[in-house]
């Protein structure tokens, strides 16, 4: 009884704050999207997906997030394994070098890719000076540019999630497997890989949801030519003042994020019934 | 064995070149003597660093970002510390639901939160942009505060608190003289993480900036839209130096390895 009172006293400011400023605003924009003329209707969602322009952007956003996640796992897994096997001093340095970009402003990090990929950028100047190309390539404002930006933005999160899990793998298990006749590769595939899966799952959720909803990178590297859901939401709300469409986009983004988290977590449970 | 290790070392170095390379390149262009951005620059000068201070909007929005980050972080600590304490000290009905609820801002897309606050608070309720911005930032950093403080409270031995109370301290007094000093480094770490997340935030801020009110990252975004000179590179270098200082502060309080947990 006394505990309940104390708990209520302690959490009520936080609870009220989140209910008033998060739950109610989100709920109110959701309610707008399922009503047409005061009656329940899913018409607005139908309208949104009937438009090929919107459909295109929705699937582009999903595609970009999926490819970015796959690349981040591919680059992150070997790197994290290397970091987790290195000695403590070096490991500290590698983690610091991964944390540094993470704490650097996303505007700075995306902008750095404009300098690398732009018309007068590193890639184009290098290729033209070698006479490989005559005209500078247009890499900016494409899906590829956004994907490069996302991998750069979220790879540190993947590396940190994986290193955290890999560090805790008991190396004696690998030694035991090898002493029982398993090859290095087999020991890796049968022991290190499955035990790292929780890290892959956490990392993938972070990268996928991050890429699906990020604003800065697609704004700078995709521009108005390659819109994604986040920049489309911004355009509808702040440029076109089309609040209905904006609310529909916002709700679709939340529902998709939730669905993705559920799917990845379910998949992870199937892969690892014990976890 | 050695060959796979060599390959792995090489692969890791490539990945780190990819991560750090663009930041090195942007640093080089900050010292460019050209009036447009290109790499490699043909001449060098420090003019772009001086230009940061010539652009009045950068100075002004830097101040706004600083202000919002400090006030938002203090607010999040005031709300978050009692929550973290309640969640780690007591067992009660609905605890896991509540704990998930307090971490929920992490799974809500930030652009959606920014949009919802713009629509509901600013447009419908007529609350000024500045306050909306502050509320948005506080929500975004609240989960960091709750999580970091909770994890340092988990390492705290509550028998010390009970000892203080059995010696005549009331609970509130015991909290301030026994519990708080013991989680000091957790509070400092939460402050730093919350501060940097607020200071760098774009997706919430982009919806909650309006006439006369903007933050530094938003100002940088709109500058890039209209100008293509190395001022942003110079500003990036300044921000990266601040990041390095912050990393040293984190290393001293929480340890950078905390990030790999």
Short mmCIF file of C-alpha atoms in Angstrom, two decimals:
data_model
loop_
_atom_site.label_atom_id
_atom_site.label_comp_id
_atom_site.label_asym_id
_atom_site.label_seq_id
_atom_site.Cartn_x
_atom_site.Cartn_y
_atom_site.Cartn_z
CA UNK A 1 0.00 0.00 0.00
CA UNK A 2 2.69 2.44 1.02
CA UNK A 3 4.84 1.23 -1.83
CA UNK A 4 2.08 1.90 -4.34
CA UNK A 5 1.76 5.47 -3.10
CA UNK A 6 5.50 6.05 -3.26
CA UNK A 7 5.75 4.58 -6.74
CA UNK A 8 2.87 6.70 -7.96
CA UNK A 9 4.47 9.82 -6.53
CA UNK A 10 7.79 9.03 -8.18
CA UNK A 11 6.55 8.11 -11.63
CA UNK A 12 3.58 10.43 -12.04
CA UNK A 13 5.51 13.48 -13.38
CA UNK A 14 7.14 11.30 -16.06
CA UNK A 15 3.95 9.43 -16.78
CA UNK A 16 1.90 12.62 -17.17
CA UNK A 17 4.58 14.18 -19.35
CA UNK A 18 4.66 11.24 -21.77
CA UNK A 19 0.88 10.78 -21.82
CA UNK A 20 0.20 14.46 -22.53
CA UNK A 21 3.03 15.14 -24.95
CA UNK A 22 3.54 11.80 -26.64
CA UNK A 23 0.53 9.51 -26.33
CA UNK A 24 -2.27 12.04 -26.85
CA UNK A 25 -0.66 13.83 -29.85
CA UNK A 26 0.10 10.50 -31.54
CA UNK A 27 -3.37 9.19 -30.78
CA UNK A 28 -5.00 12.34 -32.12
CA UNK A 29 -3.21 12.18 -35.46
CA UNK A 30 -4.09 8.49 -35.70
CA UNK A 31 -7.79 9.24 -35.06
CA UNK A 32 -7.84 11.77 -37.90
CA UNK A 33 -6.64 9.19 -40.37
CA UNK A 34 -9.39 6.64 -39.73
CA UNK A 35 -12.29 9.07 -39.95
CA UNK A 36 -13.90 10.53 -43.00
CA UNK A 37 -16.81 12.87 -42.31
CA UNK A 38 -17.13 11.64 -38.72
CA UNK A 39 -17.39 7.99 -39.67
CA UNK A 40 -14.87 5.19 -39.46
CA UNK A 41 -13.15 4.59 -42.77
CA UNK A 42 -9.82 3.36 -44.08
CA UNK A 43 -10.32 5.35 -47.28
CA UNK A 44 -7.37 7.66 -46.62
CA UNK A 45 -4.98 4.70 -46.53
CA UNK A 46 -6.50 3.40 -49.74
CA UNK A 47 -6.03 6.81 -51.34
CA UNK A 48 -2.41 6.95 -50.21
CA UNK A 49 -1.45 3.57 -51.62
CA UNK A 50 -3.48 4.02 -54.81
CA UNK A 51 -1.14 6.84 -55.83
CA UNK A 52 1.83 5.26 -57.66
CA UNK A 53 4.06 8.16 -56.56
CA UNK A 54 3.44 7.31 -52.89
CA UNK A 55 3.68 3.56 -53.44
CA UNK A 56 7.01 4.11 -55.13
CA UNK A 57 8.32 6.12 -52.17
CA UNK A 58 7.06 3.58 -49.63
CA UNK A 59 8.77 0.66 -51.32
CA UNK A 60 11.89 2.72 -52.03
CA UNK A 61 12.15 3.50 -48.31
CA UNK A 62 11.75 -0.18 -47.40
CA UNK A 63 14.26 -1.23 -50.07
CA UNK A 64 16.85 1.33 -48.96
CA UNK A 65 16.46 0.27 -45.31
CA UNK A 66 16.75 -3.44 -46.20
CA UNK A 67 19.86 -3.00 -48.37
CA UNK A 68 21.49 -0.73 -45.78
CA UNK A 69 20.85 -3.34 -43.07
CA UNK A 70 22.30 -6.17 -45.17
CA UNK A 71 25.43 -4.15 -45.98
CA UNK A 72 25.80 -3.11 -42.33
CA UNK A 73 25.66 -6.77 -41.20
CA UNK A 74 28.13 -7.82 -43.91
CA UNK A 75 30.62 -5.10 -42.99
CA UNK A 76 29.92 -5.14 -39.29
CA UNK A 77 30.14 -8.86 -38.55
CA UNK A 78 33.79 -9.50 -39.54
CA UNK A 79 34.84 -6.11 -38.12
CA UNK A 80 33.19 -6.82 -34.76
CA UNK A 81 34.72 -10.29 -34.66
CA UNK A 82 38.14 -8.76 -35.25
CA UNK A 83 37.54 -6.14 -32.52
CA UNK A 84 36.31 -8.70 -30.00
CA UNK A 85 39.43 -10.84 -30.59
CA UNK A 86 41.93 -7.98 -30.26
CA UNK A 87 43.65 -7.12 -26.98
CA UNK A 88 41.98 -4.78 -24.51
CA UNK A 89 44.02 -1.68 -25.35
CA UNK A 90 43.40 -1.93 -29.10
CA UNK A 91 39.75 -2.84 -28.51
CA UNK A 92 39.33 0.43 -26.61
CA UNK A 93 40.76 2.33 -29.58
CA UNK A 94 38.52 0.55 -32.10
CA UNK A 95 35.44 1.21 -29.97
CA UNK A 96 36.42 4.86 -29.58
CA UNK A 97 36.81 5.13 -33.37
CA UNK A 98 33.30 3.70 -33.79
CA UNK A 99 31.78 5.91 -31.08
CA UNK A 100 33.31 9.08 -32.52
CA UNK A 101 31.17 9.13 -35.69
CA UNK A 102 28.17 8.07 -33.60
CA UNK A 103 28.47 11.19 -31.44
CA UNK A 104 29.17 13.44 -34.42
CA UNK A 105 26.21 15.35 -35.84
CA UNK A 106 24.35 13.46 -38.61
CA UNK A 107 24.39 16.72 -40.58
CA UNK A 108 28.20 16.72 -40.52
CA UNK A 109 28.37 13.04 -41.46
CA UNK A 110 25.92 13.27 -44.35
CA UNK A 111 27.52 16.50 -45.54
CA UNK A 112 30.91 14.75 -45.64
CA UNK A 113 29.45 12.41 -48.26
CA UNK A 114 28.45 15.38 -50.41
CA UNK A 115 32.14 16.31 -50.41
CA UNK A 116 33.07 12.75 -51.39
CA UNK A 117 30.30 12.02 -53.92
CA UNK A 118 29.51 15.49 -55.34
CA UNK A 119 30.36 16.72 -58.84
CA UNK A 120 33.57 18.34 -57.60
CA UNK A 121 34.04 15.64 -54.98
CA UNK A 122 36.75 13.14 -54.29
CA UNK A 123 35.32 10.28 -56.36
CA UNK A 124 34.60 12.35 -59.47
CA UNK A 125 37.89 14.29 -59.35
CA UNK A 126 39.80 11.04 -58.90
CA UNK A 127 38.05 9.28 -61.77
CA UNK A 128 38.37 12.22 -64.17
CA UNK A 129 42.05 12.76 -63.34
CA UNK A 130 42.69 9.13 -64.28
CA UNK A 131 40.68 9.68 -67.48
CA UNK A 132 38.36 6.83 -66.55
CA UNK A 133 35.36 9.10 -67.06
CA UNK A 134 35.02 12.33 -69.01
CA UNK A 135 31.96 13.84 -67.36
CA UNK A 136 31.48 13.78 -63.57
CA UNK A 137 29.06 11.04 -62.50
CA UNK A 138 25.82 12.02 -60.80
CA UNK A 139 26.01 9.91 -57.68
CA UNK A 140 24.33 12.39 -55.38
CA UNK A 141 20.54 12.43 -55.13
CA UNK A 142 20.25 8.73 -55.97
CA UNK A 143 19.23 5.74 -53.86
CA UNK A 144 22.86 4.60 -53.86
CA UNK A 145 23.97 7.86 -52.21
CA UNK A 146 21.33 7.47 -49.49
CA UNK A 147 22.37 3.86 -48.88
CA UNK A 148 26.05 4.85 -48.55
CA UNK A 149 25.02 7.59 -46.13
CA UNK A 150 22.89 5.18 -44.06
CA UNK A 151 25.58 2.50 -43.85
CA UNK A 152 28.00 5.20 -42.67
CA UNK A 153 25.44 6.49 -40.18
CA UNK A 154 24.37 3.18 -38.66
CA UNK A 155 27.37 0.84 -39.06
CA UNK A 156 28.79 1.96 -35.66
CA UNK A 157 25.52 0.88 -33.99
CA UNK A 158 25.78 -2.52 -35.66
CA UNK A 159 29.45 -2.88 -34.65
CA UNK A 160 28.75 -1.90 -31.03
CA UNK A 161 25.78 -4.29 -30.75
CA UNK A 162 27.86 -7.14 -32.16
CA UNK A 163 31.03 -6.47 -30.14
CA UNK A 164 28.93 -6.39 -26.96
CA UNK A 165 27.62 -9.89 -27.68
CA UNK A 166 30.83 -11.37 -29.12
CA UNK A 167 32.91 -10.27 -26.14
CA UNK A 168 30.81 -12.48 -23.91
CA UNK A 169 31.27 -15.63 -25.98
CA UNK A 170 33.33 -18.09 -23.97
CA UNK A 171 36.43 -18.75 -26.05
CA UNK A 172 36.83 -22.14 -24.32
CA UNK A 173 33.84 -23.37 -26.33
CA UNK A 174 35.74 -22.74 -29.56
CA UNK A 175 38.85 -24.43 -28.16
CA UNK A 176 36.75 -27.39 -27.03
CA UNK A 177 35.20 -27.76 -30.48
CA UNK A 178 38.61 -27.62 -32.12
CA UNK A 179 40.11 -30.17 -29.73
CA UNK A 180 37.21 -32.46 -30.64
CA UNK A 181 38.18 -32.23 -34.29
CA UNK A 182 36.20 -29.30 -35.69
CA UNK A 183 37.99 -27.12 -38.24
CA UNK A 184 38.40 -23.41 -37.49
CA UNK A 185 35.70 -22.56 -39.97
CA UNK A 186 33.32 -25.17 -38.60
CA UNK A 187 33.96 -24.05 -35.02
CA UNK A 188 33.21 -20.48 -36.11
CA UNK A 189 30.02 -21.43 -37.96
CA UNK A 190 28.75 -23.77 -35.24
CA UNK A 191 29.69 -21.73 -32.17
CA UNK A 192 30.61 -18.08 -32.74
CA UNK A 193 27.99 -17.41 -35.39
CA UNK A 194 24.89 -18.74 -33.58
CA UNK A 195 25.99 -17.17 -30.29
CA UNK A 196 26.35 -13.79 -32.05
CA UNK A 197 22.84 -13.88 -33.49
CA UNK A 198 21.26 -11.83 -30.66
CA UNK A 199 23.73 -9.07 -31.56
CA UNK A 200 22.80 -9.36 -35.25
CA UNK A 201 19.13 -9.05 -34.30
CA UNK A 202 19.59 -5.96 -32.11
CA UNK A 203 21.90 -4.37 -34.67
CA UNK A 204 19.51 -5.11 -37.55
CA UNK A 205 16.51 -3.65 -35.71
CA UNK A 206 18.52 -0.49 -35.01
CA UNK A 207 19.81 -0.13 -38.57
CA UNK A 208 16.53 -1.03 -40.28
CA UNK A 209 14.29 1.18 -38.16
CA UNK A 210 16.90 3.93 -38.23
CA UNK A 211 17.13 3.83 -42.04
CA UNK A 212 13.38 3.56 -42.46
CA UNK A 213 12.71 6.72 -40.46
CA UNK A 214 15.86 8.90 -40.77
CA UNK A 215 15.43 12.41 -42.14
CA UNK A 216 18.81 14.16 -42.39
CA UNK A 217 20.63 11.76 -44.70
CA UNK A 218 17.88 11.39 -47.35
CA UNK A 219 17.30 15.15 -47.22
CA UNK A 220 20.96 15.92 -47.95
CA UNK A 221 21.91 12.95 -50.17
CA UNK A 222 18.55 12.20 -51.80
CA UNK A 223 17.06 15.67 -52.05
CA UNK A 224 13.75 16.22 -53.78
CA UNK A 225 14.72 13.83 -56.56
CA UNK A 226 14.85 10.74 -54.36
CA UNK A 227 12.19 11.13 -51.68
CA UNK A 228 11.67 8.69 -48.82
CA UNK A 229 8.85 8.47 -46.24
CA UNK A 230 10.51 10.90 -43.79
CA UNK A 231 11.14 13.59 -46.40
CA UNK A 232 7.67 13.00 -47.89
CA UNK A 233 6.15 13.55 -44.43
CA UNK A 234 8.11 16.77 -44.07
CA UNK A 235 7.07 17.96 -47.53
CA UNK A 236 3.37 17.30 -46.88
CA UNK A 237 3.37 18.88 -43.43
CA UNK A 238 5.58 21.91 -43.90
CA UNK A 239 5.60 22.71 -47.61
CA UNK A 240 2.17 21.62 -48.82
CA UNK A 241 0.33 21.98 -45.48
CA UNK A 242 -1.57 18.81 -46.37
CA UNK A 243 -2.21 17.67 -42.81
CA UNK A 244 -4.41 14.70 -43.70
CA UNK A 245 -1.84 13.09 -45.94
CA UNK A 246 0.92 13.93 -43.45
CA UNK A 247 -1.01 12.17 -40.66
CA UNK A 248 -1.53 9.12 -42.88
CA UNK A 249 2.21 8.99 -43.68
CA UNK A 250 3.10 9.37 -39.99
CA UNK A 251 0.76 6.53 -39.00
CA UNK A 252 2.05 4.26 -41.78
CA UNK A 253 5.60 4.92 -40.56
CA UNK A 254 4.75 3.94 -36.97
CA UNK A 255 2.83 0.81 -38.02
CA UNK A 256 5.60 -0.30 -40.39
CA UNK A 257 8.28 0.22 -37.72
CA UNK A 258 6.29 -1.83 -35.21
CA UNK A 259 5.66 -4.58 -37.76
CA UNK A 260 9.35 -4.77 -38.64
CA UNK A 261 10.43 -4.99 -34.99
CA UNK A 262 7.89 -7.78 -34.43
CA UNK A 263 8.95 -9.72 -37.53
CA UNK A 264 12.69 -9.50 -36.75
CA UNK A 265 12.12 -10.53 -33.12
CA UNK A 266 9.86 -13.46 -34.11
CA UNK A 267 12.42 -14.60 -36.67
CA UNK A 268 15.14 -14.40 -34.05
CA UNK A 269 13.13 -16.55 -31.64
CA UNK A 270 12.62 -19.20 -34.29
CA UNK A 271 16.35 -19.29 -35.04
CA UNK A 272 17.19 -19.59 -31.39
CA UNK A 273 14.42 -21.42 -29.49
CA UNK A 274 16.32 -21.18 -26.21
CA UNK A 275 16.49 -17.37 -26.31
CA UNK B 1 45.11 -19.15 -39.38
CA UNK B 2 47.49 -16.32 -40.17
CA UNK B 3 46.03 -15.79 -43.57
CA UNK B 4 42.47 -15.43 -42.33
CA UNK B 5 43.75 -13.03 -39.67
CA UNK B 6 45.50 -10.94 -42.30
CA UNK B 7 42.36 -10.82 -44.38
CA UNK B 8 40.29 -9.91 -41.33
CA UNK B 9 42.75 -7.15 -40.36
CA UNK B 10 42.68 -5.75 -43.88
CA UNK B 11 38.86 -5.90 -43.98
CA UNK B 12 38.59 -4.11 -40.62
CA UNK B 13 40.98 -1.38 -41.77
CA UNK B 14 38.87 -0.85 -44.90
CA UNK B 15 35.72 -0.55 -42.76
CA UNK B 16 37.42 2.01 -40.52
CA UNK B 17 38.64 3.95 -43.56
CA UNK B 18 35.02 4.07 -44.70
CA UNK B 19 33.88 5.30 -41.26
CA UNK B 20 36.59 7.88 -40.60
CA UNK B 21 37.70 8.80 -44.15
CA UNK B 22 34.83 11.18 -45.01
CA UNK B 23 35.37 13.00 -41.71
CA UNK B 24 39.06 13.48 -42.56
CA UNK B 25 38.14 14.73 -46.04
CA UNK B 26 35.63 17.24 -44.71
CA UNK B 27 38.34 18.47 -42.31
CA UNK B 28 40.75 19.05 -45.21
CA UNK B 29 38.15 21.05 -47.16
CA UNK B 30 37.61 23.29 -44.11
CA UNK B 31 41.10 24.72 -44.75
CA UNK B 32 40.40 25.30 -48.45
CA UNK B 33 41.33 28.57 -50.11
CA UNK B 34 38.67 28.13 -52.80
CA UNK B 35 35.27 29.73 -52.59
CA UNK B 36 33.48 26.53 -53.55
CA UNK B 37 33.70 23.04 -52.14
CA UNK B 38 36.00 20.62 -53.90
CA UNK B 39 38.36 17.87 -52.97
CA UNK B 40 41.31 18.05 -53.04
CA UNK B 41 41.40 21.87 -52.61
CA UNK B 42 44.02 23.75 -54.62
CA UNK B 43 44.99 26.31 -51.99
CA UNK B 44 44.65 26.67 -48.25
CA UNK B 45 43.35 29.36 -45.90
CA UNK B 46 41.63 29.83 -42.56
CA UNK B 47 38.99 32.21 -43.90
CA UNK B 48 36.10 29.75 -43.52
CA UNK B 49 36.66 29.47 -39.78
CA UNK B 50 36.28 33.25 -39.52
CA UNK B 51 33.27 33.08 -41.79
CA UNK B 52 31.38 30.95 -39.22
CA UNK B 53 31.26 33.98 -36.94
CA UNK B 54 30.31 36.29 -39.82
CA UNK B 55 27.12 34.32 -40.38
CA UNK B 56 24.94 35.74 -37.64
CA UNK B 57 22.47 32.84 -37.84
CA UNK B 58 25.12 30.29 -36.85
CA UNK B 59 26.02 32.18 -33.70
CA UNK B 60 22.37 32.72 -32.79
CA UNK B 61 21.22 29.13 -33.46
CA UNK B 62 24.25 27.75 -31.64
CA UNK B 63 22.97 29.56 -28.57
CA UNK B 64 19.43 28.21 -29.05
CA UNK B 65 20.74 24.64 -29.46
CA UNK B 66 22.82 25.00 -26.31
CA UNK B 67 19.91 26.41 -24.36
CA UNK B 68 17.41 23.75 -25.48
CA UNK B 69 19.93 20.96 -24.84
CA UNK B 70 20.72 22.16 -21.29
CA UNK B 71 17.13 22.91 -20.23
CA UNK B 72 15.79 19.76 -21.93
CA UNK B 73 18.43 17.59 -20.26
CA UNK B 74 17.76 19.07 -16.81
CA UNK B 75 14.01 18.49 -17.34
CA UNK B 76 14.61 14.90 -18.45
CA UNK B 77 16.79 14.30 -15.38
CA UNK B 78 14.17 15.78 -13.03
CA UNK B 79 11.50 13.52 -14.53
CA UNK B 80 13.71 10.53 -15.26
CA UNK B 81 15.64 10.05 -12.01
CA UNK B 82 12.50 9.41 -9.87
CA UNK B 83 11.19 7.05 -12.57
CA UNK B 84 14.47 5.12 -12.70
CA UNK B 85 14.53 4.96 -8.89
CA UNK B 86 10.94 3.68 -8.69
CA UNK B 87 11.57 1.07 -11.39
CA UNK B 88 14.74 -0.32 -9.84
CA UNK B 89 13.85 0.04 -6.12
CA UNK B 90 10.30 -1.25 -5.92
CA UNK B 91 8.30 -4.18 -7.20
CA UNK B 92 4.80 -3.30 -8.23
CA UNK B 93 1.94 -4.26 -10.49
CA UNK B 94 2.45 -3.29 -14.15
CA UNK B 95 6.13 -2.57 -13.69
CA UNK B 96 7.31 -4.04 -16.98
CA UNK B 97 4.58 -2.25 -18.95
CA UNK B 98 5.57 1.04 -17.34
CA UNK B 99 9.24 0.46 -17.92
CA UNK B 100 8.52 -0.23 -21.60
CA UNK B 101 6.37 2.87 -21.76
CA UNK B 102 9.21 5.04 -20.48
CA UNK B 103 11.54 3.59 -23.10
CA UNK B 104 8.90 3.86 -25.86
CA UNK B 105 10.11 7.16 -27.35
CA UNK B 106 12.99 5.11 -28.78
CA UNK B 107 10.69 3.08 -31.05
CA UNK B 108 8.51 6.00 -32.15
CA UNK B 109 10.09 7.42 -35.33
CA UNK B 110 11.45 10.84 -34.42
CA UNK B 111 9.99 12.53 -37.50
CA UNK B 112 6.57 11.24 -36.48
CA UNK B 113 6.97 12.59 -32.96
CA UNK B 114 8.12 15.93 -34.36
CA UNK B 115 5.15 16.01 -36.72
CA UNK B 116 2.64 15.02 -33.99
CA UNK B 117 3.94 17.77 -31.71
CA UNK B 118 3.80 20.34 -34.51
CA UNK B 119 0.26 19.37 -35.40
CA UNK B 120 -1.12 18.93 -31.89
CA UNK B 121 0.77 21.47 -29.78
CA UNK B 122 1.75 24.24 -32.17
CA UNK B 123 -1.02 24.23 -34.78
CA UNK B 124 -4.03 23.00 -32.73
CA UNK B 125 -3.19 24.30 -29.26
CA UNK B 126 -1.24 27.39 -30.26
CA UNK B 127 1.77 26.60 -28.06
CA UNK B 128 4.86 28.57 -29.21
CA UNK B 129 7.51 26.75 -31.27
CA UNK B 130 10.18 27.22 -28.61
CA UNK B 131 8.19 25.33 -25.99
CA UNK B 132 7.27 22.62 -28.49
CA UNK B 133 10.95 22.24 -29.36
CA UNK B 134 11.85 21.91 -25.69
CA UNK B 135 9.12 19.31 -25.06
CA UNK B 136 10.13 17.32 -28.15
CA UNK B 137 13.78 17.23 -27.13
CA UNK B 138 12.89 16.22 -23.55
CA UNK B 139 10.82 13.27 -24.83
CA UNK B 140 13.59 12.10 -27.16
CA UNK B 141 16.28 12.11 -24.47
CA UNK B 142 14.12 10.76 -21.62
CA UNK B 143 14.78 7.06 -22.49
CA UNK B 144 18.56 7.64 -22.38
CA UNK B 145 18.25 9.18 -18.94
CA UNK B 146 15.97 6.43 -17.59
CA UNK B 147 18.18 3.67 -19.00
CA UNK B 148 21.56 5.03 -17.90
CA UNK B 149 20.34 5.98 -14.38
CA UNK B 150 18.55 2.62 -14.00
CA UNK B 151 21.70 0.72 -14.88
CA UNK B 152 23.76 2.66 -12.34
CA UNK B 153 21.04 2.15 -9.70
CA UNK B 154 21.20 -1.56 -10.40
CA UNK B 155 24.81 -1.55 -9.23
CA UNK B 156 23.88 0.31 -6.08
CA UNK B 157 23.61 -1.69 -2.89
CA UNK B 158 20.32 -0.65 -1.27
CA UNK B 159 21.36 -2.01 2.14
CA UNK B 160 23.39 1.21 2.49
CA UNK B 161 20.19 3.18 2.04
CA UNK B 162 18.41 0.96 4.55
CA UNK B 163 21.27 1.42 7.02
CA UNK B 164 20.93 5.19 6.71
CA UNK B 165 17.18 4.92 7.33
CA UNK B 166 17.61 2.67 10.33
CA UNK B 167 19.97 5.30 11.72
CA UNK B 168 17.17 7.86 11.57
CA UNK B 169 17.27 9.25 8.05
CA UNK B 170 13.89 9.54 6.34
CA UNK B 171 13.64 8.15 2.81
CA UNK B 172 13.93 11.49 1.04
CA UNK B 173 16.93 12.51 3.09
CA UNK B 174 18.56 9.11 2.56
CA UNK B 175 18.01 9.45 -1.18
CA UNK B 176 19.82 12.78 -1.31
CA UNK B 177 22.72 11.97 1.00
CA UNK B 178 23.24 8.27 0.19
CA UNK B 179 21.74 7.24 -3.15
CA UNK B 180 22.38 10.31 -5.32
CA UNK B 181 26.09 10.71 -4.50
CA UNK B 182 26.60 7.03 -5.29
CA UNK B 183 25.12 7.27 -8.79
CA UNK B 184 26.86 10.56 -9.54
CA UNK B 185 28.85 9.18 -12.48
CA UNK B 186 25.65 7.69 -13.95
CA UNK B 187 23.97 11.08 -13.73
CA UNK B 188 26.92 12.82 -15.39
CA UNK B 189 26.95 10.20 -18.15
CA UNK B 190 23.19 10.54 -18.66
CA UNK B 191 23.61 14.31 -18.82
CA UNK B 192 26.32 14.09 -21.48
CA UNK B 193 24.44 11.54 -23.63
CA UNK B 194 21.17 13.44 -23.36
CA UNK B 195 22.91 16.73 -24.11
CA UNK B 196 24.64 15.49 -27.26
CA UNK B 197 21.49 13.78 -28.53
CA UNK B 198 19.51 16.95 -28.09
CA UNK B 199 22.22 19.17 -29.54
CA UNK B 200 22.54 17.04 -32.70
CA UNK B 201 18.82 16.37 -33.15
CA UNK B 202 17.36 17.08 -36.58
CA UNK B 203 14.18 14.99 -37.12
CA UNK B 204 12.21 16.45 -34.22
CA UNK B 205 13.64 19.96 -34.54
CA UNK B 206 12.94 20.23 -38.25
CA UNK B 207 9.20 20.21 -37.48
CA UNK B 208 9.37 22.43 -34.42
CA UNK B 209 11.37 25.33 -35.74
CA UNK B 210 9.44 28.25 -37.10
CA UNK B 211 9.58 31.98 -37.59
CA UNK B 212 12.52 33.34 -35.62
CA UNK B 213 13.41 30.06 -33.93
CA UNK B 214 15.87 27.52 -35.28
CA UNK B 215 18.62 25.22 -34.03
CA UNK B 216 22.18 24.90 -35.32
CA UNK B 217 21.74 21.59 -37.23
CA UNK B 218 18.60 22.94 -38.92
CA UNK B 219 20.41 26.16 -39.80
CA UNK B 220 23.28 24.10 -41.26
CA UNK B 221 20.80 22.08 -43.37
CA UNK B 222 19.25 25.20 -44.86
CA UNK B 223 22.67 26.81 -45.42
CA UNK B 224 23.74 23.80 -47.49
CA UNK B 225 20.63 24.22 -49.63
CA UNK B 226 21.65 27.72 -50.75
CA UNK B 227 25.44 27.93 -50.47
CA UNK B 228 28.14 25.52 -51.46
CA UNK B 229 31.21 26.92 -49.77
CA UNK B 230 33.51 25.41 -47.10
CA UNK B 231 31.86 27.27 -44.18
CA UNK B 232 29.95 24.11 -43.26
CA UNK B 233 33.22 22.15 -43.38
CA UNK B 234 34.80 24.61 -40.94
CA UNK B 235 31.75 24.42 -38.68
CA UNK B 236 31.90 20.61 -38.89
CA UNK B 237 35.51 20.70 -37.68
CA UNK B 238 34.49 22.84 -34.70
CA UNK B 239 31.66 20.38 -33.89
CA UNK B 240 34.02 17.40 -34.21
CA UNK B 241 36.45 19.03 -31.75
CA UNK B 242 33.54 19.43 -29.31
CA UNK B 243 32.66 15.74 -29.89
CA UNK B 244 36.22 14.69 -28.99
CA UNK B 245 36.03 16.73 -25.77
CA UNK B 246 32.69 15.08 -24.94
CA UNK B 247 34.16 11.62 -25.59
CA UNK B 248 36.91 12.32 -23.06
CA UNK B 249 34.23 13.34 -20.56
CA UNK B 250 32.32 10.10 -21.19
CA UNK B 251 35.49 8.03 -20.89
CA UNK B 252 36.19 9.66 -17.50
CA UNK B 253 32.66 9.06 -16.12
CA UNK B 254 31.12 6.01 -17.71
CA UNK B 255 33.85 4.46 -19.85
CA UNK B 256 33.43 4.25 -23.61
CA UNK B 257 33.10 0.47 -23.45
CA UNK B 258 29.67 1.11 -21.92
CA UNK B 259 28.51 1.71 -25.48
CA UNK B 260 29.24 -1.90 -26.34
CA UNK B 261 26.69 -3.28 -23.89
#
